[in-house]
Coordinates of C-alpha atoms in Angstrom, one line a residue:
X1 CA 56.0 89.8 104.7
X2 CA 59.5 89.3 103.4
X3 CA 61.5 92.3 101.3
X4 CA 62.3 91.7 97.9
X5 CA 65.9 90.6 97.1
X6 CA 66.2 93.5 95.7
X7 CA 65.6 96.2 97.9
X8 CA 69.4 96.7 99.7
X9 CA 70.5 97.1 96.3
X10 CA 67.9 100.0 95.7
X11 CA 68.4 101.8 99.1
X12 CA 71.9 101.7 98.4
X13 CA 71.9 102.7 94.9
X14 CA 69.7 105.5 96.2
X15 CA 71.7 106.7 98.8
X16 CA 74.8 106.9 95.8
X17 CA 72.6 109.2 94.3
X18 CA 71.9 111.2 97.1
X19 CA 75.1 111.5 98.2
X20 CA 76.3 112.5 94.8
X21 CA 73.8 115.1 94.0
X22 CA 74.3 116.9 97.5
X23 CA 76.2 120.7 97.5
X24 CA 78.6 119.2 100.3
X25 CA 79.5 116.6 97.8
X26 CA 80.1 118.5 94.3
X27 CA 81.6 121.3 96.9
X28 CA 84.2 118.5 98.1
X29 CA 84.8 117.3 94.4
X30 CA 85.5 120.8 93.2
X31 CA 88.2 121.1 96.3
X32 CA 89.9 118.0 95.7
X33 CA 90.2 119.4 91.6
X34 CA 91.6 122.7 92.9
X35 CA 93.6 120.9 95.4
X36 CA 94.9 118.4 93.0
X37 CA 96.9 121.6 91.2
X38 CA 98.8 123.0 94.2
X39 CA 100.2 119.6 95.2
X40 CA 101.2 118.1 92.3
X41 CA 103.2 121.1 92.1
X42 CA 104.5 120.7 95.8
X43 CA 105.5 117.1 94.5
X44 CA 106.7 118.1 91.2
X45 CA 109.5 120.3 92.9
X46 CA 110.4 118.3 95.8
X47 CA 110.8 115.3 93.4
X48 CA 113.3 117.4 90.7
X49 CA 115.0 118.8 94.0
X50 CA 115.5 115.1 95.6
X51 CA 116.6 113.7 91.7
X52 CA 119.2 117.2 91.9
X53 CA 120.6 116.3 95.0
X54 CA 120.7 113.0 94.2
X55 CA 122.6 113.5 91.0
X56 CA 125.1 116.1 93.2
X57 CA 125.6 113.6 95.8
X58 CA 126.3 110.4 93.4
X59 CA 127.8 111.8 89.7
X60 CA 128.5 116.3 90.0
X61 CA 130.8 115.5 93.4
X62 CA 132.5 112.2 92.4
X63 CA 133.8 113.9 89.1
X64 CA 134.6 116.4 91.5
X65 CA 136.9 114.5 93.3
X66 CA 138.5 112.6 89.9
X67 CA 136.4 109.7 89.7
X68 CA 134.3 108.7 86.6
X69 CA 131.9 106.8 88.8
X70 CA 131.7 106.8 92.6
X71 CA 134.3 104.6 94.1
X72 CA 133.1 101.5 96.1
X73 CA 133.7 103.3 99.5
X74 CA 131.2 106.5 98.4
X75 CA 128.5 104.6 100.5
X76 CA 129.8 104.6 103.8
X77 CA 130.5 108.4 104.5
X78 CA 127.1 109.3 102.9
X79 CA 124.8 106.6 104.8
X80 CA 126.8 107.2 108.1
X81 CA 125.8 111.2 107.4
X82 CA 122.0 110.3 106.5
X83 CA 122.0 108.8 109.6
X84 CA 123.4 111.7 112.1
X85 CA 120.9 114.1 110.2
X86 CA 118.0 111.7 110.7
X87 CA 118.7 110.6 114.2
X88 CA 117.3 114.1 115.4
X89 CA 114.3 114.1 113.2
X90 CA 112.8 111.1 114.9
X91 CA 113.8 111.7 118.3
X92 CA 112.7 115.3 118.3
X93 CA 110.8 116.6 115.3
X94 CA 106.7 115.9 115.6
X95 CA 105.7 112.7 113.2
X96 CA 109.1 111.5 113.7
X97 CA 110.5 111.7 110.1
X98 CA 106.9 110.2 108.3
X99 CA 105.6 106.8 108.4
X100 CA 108.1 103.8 109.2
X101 CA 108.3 102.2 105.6
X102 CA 107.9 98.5 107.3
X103 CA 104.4 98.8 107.8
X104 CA 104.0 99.9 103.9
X105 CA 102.1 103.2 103.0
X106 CA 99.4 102.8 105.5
X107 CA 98.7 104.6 108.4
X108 CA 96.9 107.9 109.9
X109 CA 97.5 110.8 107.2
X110 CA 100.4 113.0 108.2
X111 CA 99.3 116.1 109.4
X112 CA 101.0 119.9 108.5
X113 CA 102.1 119.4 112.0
X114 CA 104.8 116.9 111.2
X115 CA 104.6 117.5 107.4
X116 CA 108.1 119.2 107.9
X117 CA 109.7 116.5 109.7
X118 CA 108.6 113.9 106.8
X119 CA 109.8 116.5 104.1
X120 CA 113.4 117.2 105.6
X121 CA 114.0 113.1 106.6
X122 CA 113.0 112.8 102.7
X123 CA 115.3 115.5 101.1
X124 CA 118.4 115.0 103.5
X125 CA 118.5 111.4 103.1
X126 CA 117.1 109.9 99.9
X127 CA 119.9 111.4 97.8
X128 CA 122.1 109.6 99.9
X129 CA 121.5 105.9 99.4
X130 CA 119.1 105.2 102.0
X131 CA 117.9 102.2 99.9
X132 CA 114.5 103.6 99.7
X133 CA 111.9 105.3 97.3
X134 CA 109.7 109.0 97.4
X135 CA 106.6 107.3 97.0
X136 CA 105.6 107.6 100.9
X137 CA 107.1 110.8 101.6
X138 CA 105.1 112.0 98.2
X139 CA 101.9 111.1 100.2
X140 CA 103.0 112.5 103.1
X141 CA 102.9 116.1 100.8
X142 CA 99.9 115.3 99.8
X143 CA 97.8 114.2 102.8
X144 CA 99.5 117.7 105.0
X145 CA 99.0 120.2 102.2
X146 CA 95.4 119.1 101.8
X147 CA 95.1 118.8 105.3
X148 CA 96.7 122.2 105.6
X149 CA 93.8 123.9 103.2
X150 CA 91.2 122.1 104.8
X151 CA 92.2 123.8 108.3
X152 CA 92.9 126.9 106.3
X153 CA 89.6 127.3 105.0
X154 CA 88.0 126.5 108.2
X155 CA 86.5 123.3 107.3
X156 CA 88.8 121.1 109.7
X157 CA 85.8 120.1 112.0
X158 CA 84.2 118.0 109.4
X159 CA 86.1 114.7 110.2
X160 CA 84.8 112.3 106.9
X161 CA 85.3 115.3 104.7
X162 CA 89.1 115.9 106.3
X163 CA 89.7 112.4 105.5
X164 CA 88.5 112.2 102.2
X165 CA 90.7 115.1 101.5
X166 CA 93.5 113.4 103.1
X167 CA 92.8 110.7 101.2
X168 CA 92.8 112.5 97.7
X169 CA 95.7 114.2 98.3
X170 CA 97.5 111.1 98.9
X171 CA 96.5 109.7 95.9
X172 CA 97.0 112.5 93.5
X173 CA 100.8 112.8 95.4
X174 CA 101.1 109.3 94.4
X175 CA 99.7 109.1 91.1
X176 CA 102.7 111.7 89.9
X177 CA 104.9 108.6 90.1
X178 CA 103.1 105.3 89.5
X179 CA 102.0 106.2 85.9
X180 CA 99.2 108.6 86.5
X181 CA 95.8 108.5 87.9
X182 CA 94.7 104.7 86.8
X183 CA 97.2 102.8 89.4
X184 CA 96.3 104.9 92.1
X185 CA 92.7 104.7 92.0
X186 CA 93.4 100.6 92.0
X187 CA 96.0 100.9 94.5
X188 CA 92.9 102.8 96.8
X189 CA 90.2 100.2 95.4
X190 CA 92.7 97.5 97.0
X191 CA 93.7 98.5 99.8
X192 CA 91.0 101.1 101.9
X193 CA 88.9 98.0 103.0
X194 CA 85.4 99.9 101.7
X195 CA 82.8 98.7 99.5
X196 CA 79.4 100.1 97.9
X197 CA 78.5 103.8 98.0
X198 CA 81.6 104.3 100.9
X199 CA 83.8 103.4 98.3
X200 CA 82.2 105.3 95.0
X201 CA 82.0 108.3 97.2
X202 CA 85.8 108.0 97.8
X203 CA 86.8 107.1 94.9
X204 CA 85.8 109.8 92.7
X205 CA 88.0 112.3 94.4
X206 CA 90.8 110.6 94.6
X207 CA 90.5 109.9 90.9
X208 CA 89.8 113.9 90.0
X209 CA 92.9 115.0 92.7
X210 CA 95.1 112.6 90.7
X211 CA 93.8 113.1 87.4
X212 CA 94.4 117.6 87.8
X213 CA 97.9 116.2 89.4
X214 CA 99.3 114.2 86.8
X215 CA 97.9 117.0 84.4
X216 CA 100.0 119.3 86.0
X217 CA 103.2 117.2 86.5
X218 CA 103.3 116.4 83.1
X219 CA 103.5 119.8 81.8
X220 CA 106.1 121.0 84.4
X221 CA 108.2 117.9 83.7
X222 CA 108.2 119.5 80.1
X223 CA 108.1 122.8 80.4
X224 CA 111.5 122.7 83.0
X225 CA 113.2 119.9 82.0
X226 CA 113.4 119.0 85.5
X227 CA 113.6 115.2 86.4
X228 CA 110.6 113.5 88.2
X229 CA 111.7 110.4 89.2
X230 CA 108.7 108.3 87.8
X231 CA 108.5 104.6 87.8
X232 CA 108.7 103.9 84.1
X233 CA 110.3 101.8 81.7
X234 CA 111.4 103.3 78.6
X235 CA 113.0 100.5 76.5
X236 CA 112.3 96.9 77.2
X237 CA 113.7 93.4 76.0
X238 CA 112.3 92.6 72.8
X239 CA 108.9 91.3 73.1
X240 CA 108.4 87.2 73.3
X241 CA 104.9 85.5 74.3
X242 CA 105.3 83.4 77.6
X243 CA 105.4 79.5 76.8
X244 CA 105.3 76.9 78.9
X245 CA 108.7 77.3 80.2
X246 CA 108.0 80.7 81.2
X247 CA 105.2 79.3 83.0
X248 CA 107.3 76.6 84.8
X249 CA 110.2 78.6 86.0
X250 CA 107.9 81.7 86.5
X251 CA 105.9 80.6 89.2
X252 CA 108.9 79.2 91.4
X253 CA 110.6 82.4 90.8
X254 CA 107.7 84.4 91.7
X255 CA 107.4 82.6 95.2
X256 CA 111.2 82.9 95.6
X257 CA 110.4 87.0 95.0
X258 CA 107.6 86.5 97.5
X259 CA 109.8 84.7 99.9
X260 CA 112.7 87.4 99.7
X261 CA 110.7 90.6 99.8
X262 CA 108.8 88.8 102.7
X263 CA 112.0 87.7 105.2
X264 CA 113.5 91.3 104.4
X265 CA 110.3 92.5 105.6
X266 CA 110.7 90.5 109.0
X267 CA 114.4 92.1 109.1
X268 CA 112.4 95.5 109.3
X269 CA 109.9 94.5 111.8
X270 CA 113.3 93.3 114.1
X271 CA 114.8 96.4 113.8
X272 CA 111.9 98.4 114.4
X273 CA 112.1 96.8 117.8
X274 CA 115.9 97.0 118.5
X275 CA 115.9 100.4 117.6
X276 CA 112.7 101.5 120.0
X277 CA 115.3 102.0 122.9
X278 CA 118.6 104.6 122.3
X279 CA 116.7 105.6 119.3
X280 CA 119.4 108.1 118.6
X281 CA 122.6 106.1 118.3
X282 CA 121.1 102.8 116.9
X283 CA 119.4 105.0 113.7
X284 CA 122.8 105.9 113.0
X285 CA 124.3 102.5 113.6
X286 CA 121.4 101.1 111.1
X287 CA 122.3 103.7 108.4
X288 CA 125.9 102.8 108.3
X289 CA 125.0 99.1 108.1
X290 CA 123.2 100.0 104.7
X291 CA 126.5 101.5 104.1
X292 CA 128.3 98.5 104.4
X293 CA 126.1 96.6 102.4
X294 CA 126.2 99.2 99.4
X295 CA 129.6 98.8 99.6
X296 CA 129.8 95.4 99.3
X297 CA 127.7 95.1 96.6
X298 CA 130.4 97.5 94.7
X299 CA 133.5 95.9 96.1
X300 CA 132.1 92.9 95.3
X301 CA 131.1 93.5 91.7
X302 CA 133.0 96.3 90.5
X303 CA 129.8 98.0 89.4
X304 CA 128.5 101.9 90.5
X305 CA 127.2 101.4 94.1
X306 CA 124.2 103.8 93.4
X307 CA 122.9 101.1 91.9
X308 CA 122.1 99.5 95.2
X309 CA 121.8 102.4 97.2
X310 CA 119.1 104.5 95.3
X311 CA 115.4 103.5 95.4
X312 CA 115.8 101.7 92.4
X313 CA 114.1 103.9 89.6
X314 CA 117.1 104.3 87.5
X315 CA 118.5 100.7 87.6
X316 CA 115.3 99.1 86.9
X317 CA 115.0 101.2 83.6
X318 CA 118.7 100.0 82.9
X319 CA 117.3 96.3 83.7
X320 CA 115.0 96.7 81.1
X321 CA 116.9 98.1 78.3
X322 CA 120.0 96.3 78.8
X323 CA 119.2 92.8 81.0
X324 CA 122.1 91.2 79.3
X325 CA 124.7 93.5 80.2
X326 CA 124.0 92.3 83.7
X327 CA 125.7 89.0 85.3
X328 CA 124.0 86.2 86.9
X329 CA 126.6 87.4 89.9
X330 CA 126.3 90.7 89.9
X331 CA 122.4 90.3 89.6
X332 CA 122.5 87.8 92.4
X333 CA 124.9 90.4 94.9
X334 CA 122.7 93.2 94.0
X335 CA 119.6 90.9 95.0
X336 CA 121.9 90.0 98.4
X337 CA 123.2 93.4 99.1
X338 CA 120.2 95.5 98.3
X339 CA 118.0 93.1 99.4
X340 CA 119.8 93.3 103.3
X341 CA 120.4 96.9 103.1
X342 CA 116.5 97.3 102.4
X343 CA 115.6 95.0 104.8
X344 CA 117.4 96.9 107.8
X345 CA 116.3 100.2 106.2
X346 CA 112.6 99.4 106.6
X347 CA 112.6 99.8 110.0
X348 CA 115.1 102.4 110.6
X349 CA 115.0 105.1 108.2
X350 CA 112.6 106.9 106.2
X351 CA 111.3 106.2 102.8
X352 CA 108.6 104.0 100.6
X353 CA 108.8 100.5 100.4
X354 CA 107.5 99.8 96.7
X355 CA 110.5 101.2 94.4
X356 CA 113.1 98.8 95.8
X357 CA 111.4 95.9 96.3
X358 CA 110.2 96.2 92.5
X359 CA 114.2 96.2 92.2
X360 CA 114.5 93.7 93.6
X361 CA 112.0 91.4 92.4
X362 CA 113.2 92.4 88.5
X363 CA 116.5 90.9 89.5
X364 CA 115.6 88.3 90.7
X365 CA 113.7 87.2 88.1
X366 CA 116.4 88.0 85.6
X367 CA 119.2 86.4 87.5
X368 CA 116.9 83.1 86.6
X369 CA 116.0 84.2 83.2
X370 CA 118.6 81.9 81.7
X371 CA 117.1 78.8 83.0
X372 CA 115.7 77.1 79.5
X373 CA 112.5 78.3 78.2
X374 CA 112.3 81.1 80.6
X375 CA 112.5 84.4 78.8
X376 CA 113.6 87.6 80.0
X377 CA 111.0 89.9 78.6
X378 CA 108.5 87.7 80.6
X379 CA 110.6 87.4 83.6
X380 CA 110.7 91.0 83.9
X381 CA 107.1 91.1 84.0
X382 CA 106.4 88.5 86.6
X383 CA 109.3 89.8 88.8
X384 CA 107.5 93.4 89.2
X385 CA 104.5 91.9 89.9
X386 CA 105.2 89.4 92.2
X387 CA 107.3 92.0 93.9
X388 CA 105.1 94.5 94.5
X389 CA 102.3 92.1 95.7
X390 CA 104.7 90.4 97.9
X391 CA 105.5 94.2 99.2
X392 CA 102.3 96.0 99.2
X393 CA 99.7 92.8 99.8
X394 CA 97.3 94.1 96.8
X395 CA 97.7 91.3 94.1
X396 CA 95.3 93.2 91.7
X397 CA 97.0 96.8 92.0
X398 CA 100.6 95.0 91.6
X399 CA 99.5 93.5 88.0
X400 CA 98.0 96.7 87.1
X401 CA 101.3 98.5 88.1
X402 CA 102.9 95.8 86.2
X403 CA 100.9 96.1 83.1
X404 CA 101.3 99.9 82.8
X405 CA 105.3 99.1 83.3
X406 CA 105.5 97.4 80.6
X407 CA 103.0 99.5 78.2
X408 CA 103.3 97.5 74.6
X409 CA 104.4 94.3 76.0
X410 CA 101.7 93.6 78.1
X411 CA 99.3 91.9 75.7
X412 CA 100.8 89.3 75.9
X413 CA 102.5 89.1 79.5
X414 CA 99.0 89.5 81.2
X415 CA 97.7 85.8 81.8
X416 CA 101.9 85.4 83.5
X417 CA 101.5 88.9 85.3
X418 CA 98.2 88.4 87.0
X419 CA 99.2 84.2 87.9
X420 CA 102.7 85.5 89.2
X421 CA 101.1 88.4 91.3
X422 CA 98.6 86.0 93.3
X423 CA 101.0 83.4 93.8
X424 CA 103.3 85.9 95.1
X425 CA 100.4 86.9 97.3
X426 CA 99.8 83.3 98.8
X427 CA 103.4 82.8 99.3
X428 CA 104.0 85.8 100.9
X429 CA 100.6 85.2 103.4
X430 CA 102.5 82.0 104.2
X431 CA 106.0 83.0 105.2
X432 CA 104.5 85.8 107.0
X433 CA 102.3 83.3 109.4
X434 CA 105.3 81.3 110.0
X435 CA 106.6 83.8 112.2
X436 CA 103.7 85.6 114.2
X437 CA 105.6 86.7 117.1
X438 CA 107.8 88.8 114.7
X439 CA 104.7 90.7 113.0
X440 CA 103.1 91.2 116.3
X441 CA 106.2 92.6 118.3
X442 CA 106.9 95.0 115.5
X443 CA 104.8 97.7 116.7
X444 CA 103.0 100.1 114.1
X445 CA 99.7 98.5 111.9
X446 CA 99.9 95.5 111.2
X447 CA 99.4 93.9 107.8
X448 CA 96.0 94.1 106.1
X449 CA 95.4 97.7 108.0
X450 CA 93.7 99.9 105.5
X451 CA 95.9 102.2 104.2
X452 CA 95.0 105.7 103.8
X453 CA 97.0 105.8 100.5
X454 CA 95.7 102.8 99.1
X455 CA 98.6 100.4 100.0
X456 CA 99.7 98.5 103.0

């Protein structure tokens, strides 16, 4: 007798319910609230003390020195120094520095064990232009620290439970800087591979960690005044509904994006594998190539060469407010510059991927927002997206990011965002088969792993 269509939906509706109305369950919610607190906390201060180095490093000591903004040389002594302090943490500290940002935020949660290692590679080199963002060291805080209290209170031999708690705490880490809760929990819907109950049963905790840890790092941000380095846009172009034009140029744009963020990506994998033998040497030898290109980009244009060597927060927001007071040239050499100086980055140093290929893929877009018809409120729109599909391989959560980026404006910029984002997608799918041998020789997971903090 054959089962009703039906019944796999019933058994597995029922075993939600039974494994949402079991103690172990509400007991594992109830930590990952708790939890949520304590490390949005740990993030909220290690952010405002990587923004307060950062600001020493690139404004407090150029003044210092006579110099309204840093001279186009500031680059090279602070990359070759990231690089002699980072050489050591990956050759000898456990965890080697965190996650190499090439293979995106994916990977085995870092464990207290090499927690420190990811935390001191992150403070004593993003506030000197290592071209990347916080947003993997961020989940490295989280995924320790709740791995940490896990061990702490003894529960450590529960393996699904540790790694739902990993899981959490890399989400509510990560929410603290992509606009709260909401892009998180897509970035995780995305990107973990589950589906059915598996993924309900995850998903709920990640969403209460994040939700208690935006809570908390919104009050500290104004209660201290502190800075917290959150992806946002303030102050946009004025708003315009994408036309035609928009539609024509925007979709060759966004596969241009697609195809940039994609061959810098391959850079990476290539110096992932050069820099495998005198580890050492050749990390410092990769930092002072970002140097170099940091420099150019300020020798070249005569602008602040933080622009291209900070993860990108601060110069997007300027994009935004002020796209006009940007050249086609100096868009163009920050797209060049940055875009090589990222590219090597990846697979040298340590840092997120996301922040500076968002950069990245805003100037691009902009740089061809003159062509006619093509706006730049709506090029702004499709260059985030497409950039951070192209980056992160999650279409959906890269138009969601994209919508919450551009809050009012993105009535309208929706149908552009979400066509831009999957095209991006393809393209970038594409490029990336043309050369196999690189993917595969890179080492580390390869693309499409599940990630453990919801991106890959």
């Amino acid at each position: 007798m054959t089962a009703p269509a039906n019944a796999a939906p019933g058994r597995a509706e029922q075993s939600l319910r039974q494994t949402l109305l079991s103690p172990g369950y509400r007991r594992l919610l109830l930590l990952c609230v708790l939890l949520g607190v304590p490390i949005a906390l740990a993030c909220f201060f290690f952010v405002g003390l990587q923004h307060e180095l950062q600001h020493w490093v690139w404004t407090s000591l150029p003044e210092a020195a006579g110099y309204d903004t840093p001279p186009w040389w500031w680059p090279l002594p602070a990359l070759v120094l990231a690089g002699l302090i980072l050489a050591p943490i990956v050759t000898r500290m456990p965890g080697g520095g965190g996650h190499l940002p090439v293979n995106g935020l994916g990977g085995a949660p870092v464990g207290p064990r090499a927690l420190p290692g990811a935390v001191l590679a992150a403070l004593a080199t993003l506030p000197l232009g290592v071209v990347l963002g916080p947003e993997a060291p961020l989940m490295a805080v989280g995924s320790g620290l709740a791995l940490l209290a896990v061990r702490r209170a003894g529960a450590g031999g529960d393996r699904r439970a540790s790694a739902i708690l990993a899981t959490a705490g890399s989400t509510a880490a990560i929410s603290t800087i992509l606009g709260g809760p909401i892009a998180a929990a897509v970035l995780l819907i995305e990107g973990a591979g589950l589906a059915g109950t598996q993924l309900v049963a995850l998903l709920l905790p990640c969403l209460l960690a994040s939700a208690a840890g935006a809570l908390v790092f919104t009050g500290f941000g104004q209660w201290t005044g502190l800075e917290i380095g959150a992806l946002s846009l303030p102050h946009l172009p004025p708003q315009a509904n994408p036309d035609a034009g928009d539609f024509l140029w925007g979709l060759p744009t966004a596969a241009l994006i697609a195809v940039l963020v994609t061959l810098a990506r391959e850079l990476g994998r290539r110096t992932v594998t050069w820099t495998r033998r005198h580890t050492a040497a050749r990390t410092v030898a990769c930092a002072t190539a970002v140097g170099v290109c940091v420099a150019a980009y300020a020798l070249i244009t005569g602008r602040s060469p933080a622009e291209a060597a900070l993860s990108g927060q601060a110069a997007l927001a300027q994009l935004a407010a002020h796209p006009h007071a940007w050249s086609v040239g100096a868009l163009v050499a920050l797209v060049a510059c940055k875009g090589l100086a990222w590219g090597i980055a990846l697979g040298a140093l340590r840092g997120g991927p996301i922040f500076p290929a968002v950069l990245l893929g805003a100037a691009t877009a902009l740089a061809c927002s003159g062509l006619p018809g093509f706006g730049a409120t709506p090029a702004l729109a499709l260059g985030i997206a497409a950039a951070a599909a192209a980056v992160t391989g999650l279409p959906l959560a890269s138009a969601v990011l994209a919508v919450l980026l551009m809050g009012r404006d993105a009535h309208d910029q929706m149908p552009l965002i979400v066509v831009a984002s999957v095209v991006s997608f393809i393209v970038a799918q594409l490029v990336r088969r043309v050369a196999p041998e690189a993917s595969q020789g890179s080492g580390g997971e390869p693309d499409g792993a599940p990630a453990t903090g919801g991106a890959r």
